Tab-separated table of C-alpha atoms in Angstrom:
chain	number	residue	atom	x	y	z
C	29	MET	CA	0.000	0.000	0.000
C	30	GLN	CA	2.811	2.384	0.870
C	31	ARG	CA	4.376	1.702	-2.544
C	32	ALA	CA	1.068	2.572	-4.238
C	33	LEU	CA	0.823	5.801	-2.258
C	34	THR	CA	4.394	6.709	-3.194
C	35	ARG	CA	3.675	6.127	-6.865
C	36	GLY	CA	0.475	8.152	-6.497
C	37	ALA	CA	2.443	11.040	-5.042
C	38	LYS	CA	4.900	10.788	-7.924
C	39	LEU	CA	2.033	10.860	-10.411
C	40	ALA	CA	0.619	13.968	-8.746
C	41	ALA	CA	4.022	15.642	-8.865
C	42	GLY	CA	4.431	14.477	-12.439
C	43	PHE	CA	1.097	16.022	-13.437
C	44	ARG	CA	2.227	19.410	-12.161
C	45	ALA	CA	5.697	18.959	-13.693
C	46	GLN	CA	4.157	18.067	-17.042
C	47	CYS	CA	2.148	21.286	-17.011
C	48	GLN	CA	5.166	23.288	-15.905
C	49	ALA	CA	7.227	21.765	-18.716
C	50	SER	CA	4.948	23.467	-21.239
C	51	THR	CA	5.889	26.748	-22.890
C	52	PRO	CA	5.832	29.862	-20.659
C	53	VAL	CA	2.634	30.989	-22.385
C	54	ALA	CA	0.946	27.636	-21.741
C	55	PHE	CA	2.197	27.656	-18.145
C	56	ALA	CA	0.726	31.115	-17.568
C	57	ARG	CA	-2.559	29.968	-19.050
C	58	LEU	CA	-2.716	26.887	-16.815
C	59	PHE	CA	-1.677	28.428	-13.527
C	60	ALA	CA	-2.637	31.594	-11.695
C	61	SER	CA	-2.305	32.987	-8.193
C	62	ASP	CA	-4.771	31.610	-5.641
C	63	ALA	CA	-6.548	34.956	-5.504
C	64	ASP	CA	-7.303	34.801	-9.220
C	65	LEU	CA	-8.610	31.235	-9.293
C	66	LYS	CA	-12.203	30.475	-10.176
C	67	LYS	CA	-14.197	27.889	-8.253
C	68	THR	CA	-16.727	25.415	-9.596
C	69	PRO	CA	-20.107	24.993	-7.836
C	70	LEU	CA	-18.636	21.867	-6.207
C	71	TYR	CA	-15.531	23.501	-4.695
C	72	ASP	CA	-16.687	23.176	-1.047
C	73	PHE	CA	-17.849	19.619	-1.750
C	74	HIS	CA	-14.369	18.699	-2.980
C	75	VAL	CA	-12.703	20.164	0.108
C	76	GLU	CA	-15.171	18.450	2.457
C	77	ASN	CA	-14.364	15.127	0.787
C	78	GLY	CA	-10.600	15.506	1.109
C	79	GLY	CA	-9.901	16.876	-2.342
C	80	LYS	CA	-6.356	18.193	-2.776
C	81	MET	CA	-6.948	21.415	-4.677
C	82	VAL	CA	-4.459	22.732	-7.238
C	83	PRO	CA	-4.532	25.580	-9.781
C	84	PHE	CA	-5.428	24.416	-13.284
C	85	ALA	CA	-6.424	26.554	-16.274
C	86	GLY	CA	-7.337	29.410	-13.942
C	87	TRP	CA	-9.499	27.237	-11.691
C	88	SER	CA	-9.023	25.588	-8.312
C	89	MET	CA	-9.488	21.898	-9.122
C	90	PRO	CA	-9.009	18.618	-7.217
C	91	ILE	CA	-5.949	16.669	-8.338
C	92	GLN	CA	-6.806	13.720	-6.072
C	93	TYR	CA	-8.784	12.727	-2.999
C	94	LYS	CA	-7.899	10.491	-0.052
C	95	ASP	CA	-6.988	7.502	-2.192
C	96	SER	CA	-3.865	7.404	-4.333
C	97	ILE	CA	-3.947	8.384	-7.996
C	98	ILE	CA	-3.137	4.779	-8.884
C	99	ASP	CA	-6.065	3.426	-6.850
C	100	SER	CA	-8.353	6.104	-8.272
C	101	THR	CA	-7.347	5.241	-11.838
C	102	LEU	CA	-7.923	1.519	-11.271
C	103	HIS	CA	-11.307	2.168	-9.662
C	104	CYS	CA	-12.492	4.051	-12.748
C	105	ARG	CA	-11.467	1.107	-14.924
C	106	SER	CA	-13.384	-1.369	-12.710
C	107	ALA	CA	-16.435	0.494	-11.375
C	108	ALA	CA	-17.418	4.174	-11.759
C	109	SER	CA	-15.827	7.541	-10.999
C	110	LEU	CA	-17.233	11.049	-10.870
C	111	PHE	CA	-15.172	13.954	-12.218
C	112	ASP	CA	-16.026	17.622	-11.816
C	113	VAL	CA	-15.200	19.148	-15.208
C	114	SER	CA	-17.166	22.348	-14.711
C	115	HIS	CA	-14.083	24.366	-15.631
C	116	MET	CA	-14.777	23.380	-19.244
C	117	CYS	CA	-16.750	25.889	-21.310
C	118	GLY	CA	-20.105	24.798	-22.692
C	119	VAL	CA	-21.408	26.733	-25.682
C	120	THR	CA	-24.638	26.604	-27.673
C	121	LEU	CA	-24.750	27.896	-31.257
C	122	ARG	CA	-28.078	28.432	-32.979
C	123	GLY	CA	-28.670	29.354	-36.574
C	124	PRO	CA	-28.212	28.154	-40.137
C	125	ASN	CA	-24.477	28.880	-40.361
C	126	ALA	CA	-23.275	27.195	-37.188
C	127	GLY	CA	-20.701	24.853	-38.818
C	128	LEU	CA	-17.288	26.117	-37.701
C	129	VAL	CA	-15.155	23.011	-37.304
C	130	VAL	CA	-13.522	20.493	-39.650
C	131	GLY	CA	-16.190	17.865	-39.009
C	132	ASP	CA	-19.251	17.417	-41.180
C	133	ILE	CA	-21.725	18.644	-38.602
C	134	GLN	CA	-24.432	19.137	-41.222
C	135	GLY	CA	-24.194	15.433	-41.990
C	136	LEU	CA	-24.794	14.385	-38.383
C	137	ALA	CA	-28.233	13.223	-37.343
C	138	PRO	CA	-29.815	15.327	-34.564
C	139	GLY	CA	-28.826	13.963	-31.176
C	140	THR	CA	-25.412	12.751	-32.307
C	141	GLY	CA	-21.948	14.229	-31.981
C	142	THR	CA	-18.254	13.761	-32.585
C	143	LEU	CA	-14.815	14.957	-31.620
C	144	SER	CA	-13.688	17.780	-33.887
C	145	VAL	CA	-11.161	20.606	-34.017
C	146	LEU	CA	-11.106	24.338	-34.614
C	147	THR	CA	-8.309	25.268	-37.037
C	148	ASN	CA	-6.373	28.420	-37.874
C	149	GLU	CA	-5.314	29.601	-41.317
C	150	ARG	CA	-2.205	27.345	-41.158
C	151	GLY	CA	-4.292	24.275	-40.392
C	152	GLY	CA	-3.071	24.317	-36.772
C	153	ILE	CA	-5.405	23.273	-33.983
C	154	ILE	CA	-6.897	26.172	-32.003
C	155	ASP	CA	-8.740	23.673	-29.817
C	156	ASP	CA	-10.264	20.208	-29.858
C	157	THR	CA	-13.911	19.960	-28.891
C	158	VAL	CA	-16.749	17.518	-28.518
C	159	ILE	CA	-19.505	18.940	-30.694
C	160	THR	CA	-23.094	17.718	-30.788
C	161	LYS	CA	-25.882	18.442	-33.245
C	162	VAL	CA	-28.808	18.984	-30.898
C	163	ALA	CA	-31.183	19.943	-33.728
C	164	ASP	CA	-30.901	21.054	-37.338
C	165	ASP	CA	-30.313	24.643	-36.228
C	166	GLU	CA	-28.530	24.057	-32.897
C	167	ILE	CA	-25.137	22.677	-31.889
C	168	TYR	CA	-23.607	22.202	-28.449
C	169	MET	CA	-19.844	22.391	-27.938
C	170	VAL	CA	-17.560	21.856	-24.958
C	171	LEU	CA	-14.351	23.911	-25.125
C	172	ASN	CA	-11.172	23.390	-23.113
C	173	ALA	CA	-10.919	25.666	-20.089
C	174	GLY	CA	-7.457	26.960	-20.960
C	175	CYS	CA	-8.642	27.857	-24.473
C	176	ARG	CA	-11.892	29.535	-23.469
C	177	ASP	CA	-10.988	33.163	-24.205
C	178	LYS	CA	-9.255	32.548	-27.519
C	179	ASP	CA	-11.925	30.066	-28.639
C	180	LEU	CA	-14.770	32.475	-27.936
C	181	ALA	CA	-12.917	35.299	-29.691
C	182	HIS	CA	-12.324	32.998	-32.682
C	183	LEU	CA	-15.955	31.870	-32.833
C	184	ARG	CA	-17.307	35.405	-32.553
C	185	ALA	CA	-14.973	36.654	-35.271
C	186	ARG	CA	-16.027	33.819	-37.575
C	187	LEU	CA	-19.705	34.433	-36.872
C	188	GLU	CA	-19.549	38.197	-37.313
C	189	GLY	CA	-22.070	39.231	-39.932
C	190	ALA	CA	-23.718	35.794	-40.057
C	191	GLU	CA	-27.435	36.450	-40.120
C	192	GLY	CA	-29.592	34.660	-37.581
C	193	VAL	CA	-26.719	33.003	-35.697
C	194	THR	CA	-26.431	33.312	-31.918
C	195	LEU	CA	-23.761	32.119	-29.501
C	196	GLU	CA	-24.634	31.395	-25.870
C	197	VAL	CA	-21.967	30.633	-23.244
C	198	LEU	CA	-23.415	28.260	-20.661
C	199	ASP	CA	-21.814	29.714	-17.535
C	200	ASP	CA	-24.989	28.911	-15.615
C	201	ARG	CA	-24.331	25.190	-15.977
C	202	ALA	CA	-21.848	22.801	-14.347
C	203	LEU	CA	-20.417	19.742	-16.085
C	204	LEU	CA	-19.966	16.358	-14.412
C	205	ALA	CA	-18.358	13.290	-15.993
C	206	LEU	CA	-19.477	9.874	-14.773
C	207	GLN	CA	-17.041	7.300	-16.168
C	208	GLY	CA	-16.444	3.573	-15.903
C	209	PRO	CA	-18.082	0.212	-16.647
C	210	GLU	CA	-20.739	0.773	-13.962
C	211	ALA	CA	-21.559	4.332	-15.077
C	212	ALA	CA	-24.599	3.404	-17.163
C	213	ALA	CA	-26.154	1.306	-14.399
C	214	VAL	CA	-25.628	4.106	-11.867
C	215	LEU	CA	-27.110	6.813	-14.073
C	216	GLN	CA	-29.986	4.646	-15.313
C	217	ALA	CA	-31.468	4.671	-11.810
C	218	LEU	CA	-31.862	8.456	-12.079
C	219	VAL	CA	-33.207	8.920	-15.618
C	220	ALA	CA	-36.282	7.769	-17.534
C	221	PRO	CA	-34.766	7.227	-21.021
C	222	ASP	CA	-33.359	3.765	-21.704
C	223	LEU	CA	-29.587	4.323	-21.796
C	224	ALA	CA	-29.114	1.034	-23.629
C	225	ARG	CA	-30.507	2.900	-26.649
C	226	VAL	CA	-27.985	5.739	-26.311
C	227	GLY	CA	-24.727	4.951	-28.107
C	228	PHE	CA	-21.301	6.523	-27.791
C	229	GLY	CA	-21.409	10.141	-28.973
C	230	GLN	CA	-25.185	10.454	-28.660
C	231	PHE	CA	-26.959	13.232	-26.776
C	232	LEU	CA	-30.251	13.711	-24.999
C	233	LYS	CA	-31.999	16.227	-22.791
C	234	THR	CA	-33.594	14.704	-19.725
C	235	ASP	CA	-34.741	15.411	-16.184
C	236	ILE	CA	-32.396	14.314	-13.396
C	237	LEU	CA	-33.566	14.942	-9.830
C	238	GLY	CA	-35.885	17.656	-11.149
C	239	ALA	CA	-33.168	19.480	-13.114
C	240	ASP	CA	-33.058	19.980	-16.879
C	241	CYS	CA	-29.844	18.207	-17.908
C	242	TYR	CA	-27.918	17.567	-21.114
C	243	VAL	CA	-26.461	14.065	-21.213
C	244	THR	CA	-23.803	13.019	-23.739
C	245	ARG	CA	-22.428	9.481	-23.831
C	246	THR	CA	-18.775	10.397	-23.993
C	247	GLY	CA	-15.782	11.071	-21.765
C	248	TYR	CA	-12.029	11.443	-21.527
C	249	THR	CA	-11.010	8.133	-20.001
C	250	GLY	CA	-11.468	5.489	-22.702
C	251	GLU	CA	-14.239	3.961	-20.589
C	252	ASP	CA	-17.979	3.999	-21.141
C	253	GLY	CA	-19.566	6.990	-19.469
C	254	PHE	CA	-21.454	10.249	-19.653
C	255	GLU	CA	-20.875	13.978	-19.437
C	256	ILE	CA	-23.805	15.664	-17.711
C	257	SER	CA	-24.461	19.383	-18.097
C	258	VAL	CA	-26.549	20.423	-15.103
C	259	PRO	CA	-27.736	23.846	-13.840
C	260	ASN	CA	-25.300	25.212	-11.269
C	261	ALA	CA	-27.957	25.234	-8.550
C	262	ALA	CA	-28.595	21.496	-9.008
C	263	ALA	CA	-24.968	20.345	-9.383
C	264	LEU	CA	-24.299	19.641	-5.704
C	265	ASP	CA	-27.428	17.529	-5.216
C	266	LEU	CA	-26.592	15.491	-8.306
C	267	ALA	CA	-22.974	14.958	-7.237
C	268	LYS	CA	-24.061	13.851	-3.765
C	269	LYS	CA	-26.637	11.460	-5.201
C	270	LEU	CA	-24.105	9.883	-7.553
C	271	VAL	CA	-21.352	9.356	-4.968
C	272	ALA	CA	-23.899	7.946	-2.515
C	273	ASP	CA	-23.861	4.883	-4.765
C	274	GLU	CA	-21.168	2.538	-3.423
C	275	ARG	CA	-19.891	1.938	-6.960
C	276	VAL	CA	-18.957	5.608	-7.441
C	277	ARG	CA	-15.897	7.488	-6.158
C	278	LEU	CA	-14.836	11.076	-6.643
C	279	CYS	CA	-11.878	11.294	-8.996
C	280	GLY	CA	-9.425	14.139	-9.656
C	281	LEU	CA	-7.221	15.551	-12.386
C	282	GLY	CA	-4.287	13.251	-11.633
C	283	ALA	CA	-6.196	10.064	-12.403
C	284	ARG	CA	-8.007	11.774	-15.272
C	285	ASP	CA	-4.643	12.511	-16.894
C	286	ALA	CA	-3.434	8.929	-16.403
C	287	LEU	CA	-6.704	7.548	-17.805
C	288	ARG	CA	-6.697	9.732	-20.916
C	289	LEU	CA	-3.041	8.920	-21.633
C	290	GLU	CA	-3.661	5.186	-21.297
C	291	ALA	CA	-6.516	5.663	-23.790
C	292	GLY	CA	-4.221	7.519	-26.214
C	293	LEU	CA	-6.223	10.755	-25.943
C	294	CYS	CA	-4.640	14.164	-26.485
C	295	LEU	CA	-4.278	16.970	-23.937
C	296	TYR	CA	-4.481	20.411	-25.487
C	297	GLY	CA	-1.372	22.457	-24.709
C	298	ASN	CA	0.746	19.301	-24.548
C	299	ASP	CA	-0.126	17.064	-27.497
C	300	LEU	CA	-2.053	19.638	-29.521
C	301	ASP	CA	-1.493	23.336	-30.193
C	302	GLU	CA	-1.771	25.917	-32.954
C	303	ASP	CA	1.371	24.613	-34.668
C	304	VAL	CA	0.101	21.032	-34.858
C	305	THR	CA	-2.346	19.981	-37.582
C	306	PRO	CA	-5.002	17.278	-37.213
C	307	ILE	CA	-3.166	15.217	-39.838
C	308	GLU	CA	0.081	15.290	-37.857
C	309	ALA	CA	-1.861	14.494	-34.679
C	310	GLY	CA	-3.479	11.386	-36.144
C	311	LEU	CA	-6.872	13.129	-36.168
C	312	THR	CA	-7.429	13.107	-39.920
C	313	TRP	CA	-10.610	11.127	-39.240
C	314	THR	CA	-12.137	14.249	-37.658
C	315	ILE	CA	-12.224	15.899	-41.109
C	316	GLY	CA	-15.573	14.768	-42.495
C	317	LYS	CA	-15.858	13.232	-45.968
C	318	ARG	CA	-17.872	16.158	-47.305
C	319	ARG	CA	-15.370	18.622	-45.861
C	320	ARG	CA	-12.524	16.742	-47.589
C	321	GLU	CA	-14.252	17.289	-50.894
C	322	ALA	CA	-14.738	21.026	-50.394
C	323	TRP	CA	-11.948	21.885	-47.897
C	324	ASP	CA	-14.138	24.903	-47.120
C	325	PHE	CA	-12.864	25.676	-43.644
C	326	LEU	CA	-10.050	27.759	-42.215
C	327	GLY	CA	-6.718	26.154	-43.145
C	328	GLY	CA	-8.407	23.713	-45.519
C	329	ASP	CA	-6.007	24.326	-48.420
C	330	VAL	CA	-3.010	23.688	-46.168
C	331	LEU	CA	-4.465	20.454	-44.844
C	332	ARG	CA	-5.427	19.241	-48.307
C	333	GLN	CA	-1.818	19.655	-49.439
C	334	GLN	CA	-0.446	18.041	-46.302
C	335	LEU	CA	-2.749	15.070	-46.713
C	336	ALA	CA	-1.619	14.673	-50.330
C	337	ASP	CA	2.101	14.969	-49.511
C	338	GLY	CA	2.034	13.176	-46.179
C	339	PRO	CA	2.952	14.919	-42.915
C	340	GLY	CA	6.602	15.409	-42.027
C	341	ARG	CA	5.940	14.251	-38.480
C	342	ARG	CA	3.266	12.267	-36.718
C	343	ARG	CA	2.013	11.591	-33.222
C	344	VAL	CA	2.967	8.154	-31.884
C	345	GLY	CA	2.781	6.241	-28.645
C	346	PHE	CA	5.644	4.418	-27.001
C	347	VAL	CA	6.683	2.582	-23.872
C	348	SER	CA	9.988	3.304	-22.175
C	349	ALA	CA	12.392	2.155	-19.485
C	350	GLY	CA	13.680	4.255	-16.583
C	351	PRO	CA	11.629	7.093	-15.075
C	352	PRO	CA	8.457	8.203	-16.897
C	353	ALA	CA	9.132	10.430	-19.912
C	354	ARG	CA	7.970	14.051	-19.606
C	355	GLY	CA	7.014	16.771	-22.018
C	356	HIS	CA	9.861	18.061	-24.227
C	357	SER	CA	12.089	15.038	-23.594
C	358	GLU	CA	14.070	14.347	-26.781
C	359	LEU	CA	13.505	11.205	-28.815
C	360	ALA	CA	16.475	9.915	-30.813
C	361	THR	CA	17.610	6.897	-32.778
C	362	PRO	CA	20.005	4.423	-31.091
C	363	GLU	CA	22.728	6.168	-33.135
C	364	GLY	CA	21.890	9.528	-31.566
C	365	GLU	CA	19.925	11.316	-34.321
C	366	VAL	CA	17.199	13.420	-32.716
C	367	VAL	CA	13.923	12.541	-34.446
C	368	GLY	CA	11.237	13.838	-32.139
C	369	GLU	CA	9.971	15.017	-28.786
C	370	VAL	CA	7.724	13.716	-26.020
C	371	THR	CA	4.480	15.614	-25.388
C	372	SER	CA	2.865	13.516	-22.607
C	373	GLY	CA	4.169	10.723	-20.421
C	374	ALA	CA	3.405	8.934	-17.158
C	375	PHE	CA	3.520	5.651	-15.310
C	376	SER	CA	0.460	3.597	-16.327
C	377	PRO	CA	-1.408	2.339	-13.251
C	378	CYS	CA	-3.156	-0.321	-15.354
C	379	LEU	CA	-0.159	-1.614	-17.313
C	380	LYS	CA	2.416	-1.056	-14.563
C	381	LYS	CA	4.899	0.485	-16.992
C	382	ASN	CA	5.769	3.852	-18.510
C	383	VAL	CA	3.684	5.058	-21.432
C	384	ALA	CA	4.016	8.254	-23.424
C	385	MET	CA	3.168	9.956	-26.680
C	386	GLY	CA	5.017	12.445	-28.806
C	387	TYR	CA	5.881	13.497	-32.350
C	388	VAL	CA	8.526	11.864	-34.507
C	389	LYS	CA	9.834	12.543	-37.996
C	390	LYS	CA	8.413	10.690	-40.949
C	391	GLY	CA	9.860	7.193	-41.128
C	392	PHE	CA	10.207	6.660	-37.382
C	393	GLY	CA	6.585	6.100	-36.398
C	394	LYS	CA	6.124	2.423	-37.195
C	395	ALA	CA	5.184	0.218	-34.241
C	396	GLY	CA	8.260	-1.629	-32.997
C	397	THR	CA	10.723	1.149	-33.903
C	398	GLU	CA	13.458	1.334	-31.260
C	399	LEU	CA	14.322	4.810	-29.958
C	400	LYS	CA	16.084	6.477	-27.051
C	401	VAL	CA	14.423	9.010	-24.760
C	402	SER	CA	16.450	11.606	-22.836
C	403	ILE	CA	15.340	12.259	-19.257
C	404	ARG	CA	17.325	14.524	-16.946
C	405	GLY	CA	20.557	14.025	-18.861
C	406	LYS	CA	20.310	10.245	-19.207
C	407	THR	CA	18.988	8.130	-22.071
C	408	TYR	CA	16.651	5.161	-21.796
C	409	ASP	CA	15.216	2.633	-24.213
C	410	ALA	CA	11.871	3.435	-25.826
C	411	THR	CA	9.775	1.461	-28.304
C	412	VAL	CA	7.056	2.885	-30.534
C	413	THR	CA	3.766	1.065	-29.939
C	414	LYS	CA	0.187	1.280	-31.096
C	415	MET	CA	-2.382	3.298	-29.188
C	416	PRO	CA	-4.542	3.121	-27.203
C	417	PHE	CA	-2.275	1.540	-24.625
C	418	VAL	CA	-5.334	0.290	-22.711
C	419	PRO	CA	-8.227	-0.845	-24.949
C	420	THR	CA	-11.127	1.601	-25.038
C	421	LYS	CA	-14.596	0.454	-23.990
C	422	TYR	CA	-16.933	2.966	-25.610
C	423	TYR	CA	-20.518	1.762	-25.715
C	424	LYS	CA	-21.824	0.825	-29.157
C	425	LEU	CA	-25.439	0.125	-29.910
C	426	PRO	CA	-26.260	-3.564	-30.417
């Protein structure tokens, strides 16, 4: 047990170190003085339940609770965990010209959604977002907390002059993520709709404990689960009701980071930024078929050419020896040629070994490629491997 706690402490320290290893601009965006930090509607609830609060993206957020990060990660994989992700920015767009991302949102059926990205004129990723087509003239997006200001400025600039289009920022709503193999059974006890008929990426509006909630079958862990947008005034009652179920534990940012890395999911500011394109990031699939025919979005011409030529670098996963790799660690061939850089890395609680992702030059991304990773002046063996590291368990309709 002591060994697990020690590793948990190292993971917590590693989470902060990974953020601090980002560029100075990213670091400033992620961290602020305590006086400047925002608090979610569940802040007091976190503290009362032993949450260790840390600054993240301008908010005071729980990195872990009384259990270790390793135990918390494993619990999410085996039962159900509740994450407060109210720092994320929910947005509703209404109107006929609400398609602003690379995905083919017009082609989605109402009540379905997908991961997509906002791009700049160079094809770089301004942000990644889960976007849902609520109705033919309404979409719902969840933006990363650290990207909120620039995303909203980008959206408003793109919508300027568009007739009949409105943008609403949902600051009156909290966002909770219930994740894990028991998540559906736990939530089903609180909602009338049959969740067995709600597949991964699908959306519905429903009453939960008397509150008007938006429920999307999605998450950031690789497990089955739901993100629940709930009015601020009802968030505490819902959180209490969920954790009253013996299958559910509160879970913090430390385990959330380990879970998303095991699932091969990107963290904006580490694995994605405005100098990385969706093609380099392995997110070409987010560019809808219709959009690939027209390339009628910001940066489309650049991405069309890059897709034709092939990217000069690509995001890969790898396992490594020694201490866990951290952001900006160099990746080199056994002969010493630097071919890439780590963007995220940690000890995997589920696999009991180091996992990481990063970008390597063309020709060095094939699974099985042997590399060296530099960590604090020493080099260690690394091997490119397929992602996800831990198989995902998203719910698909029978």
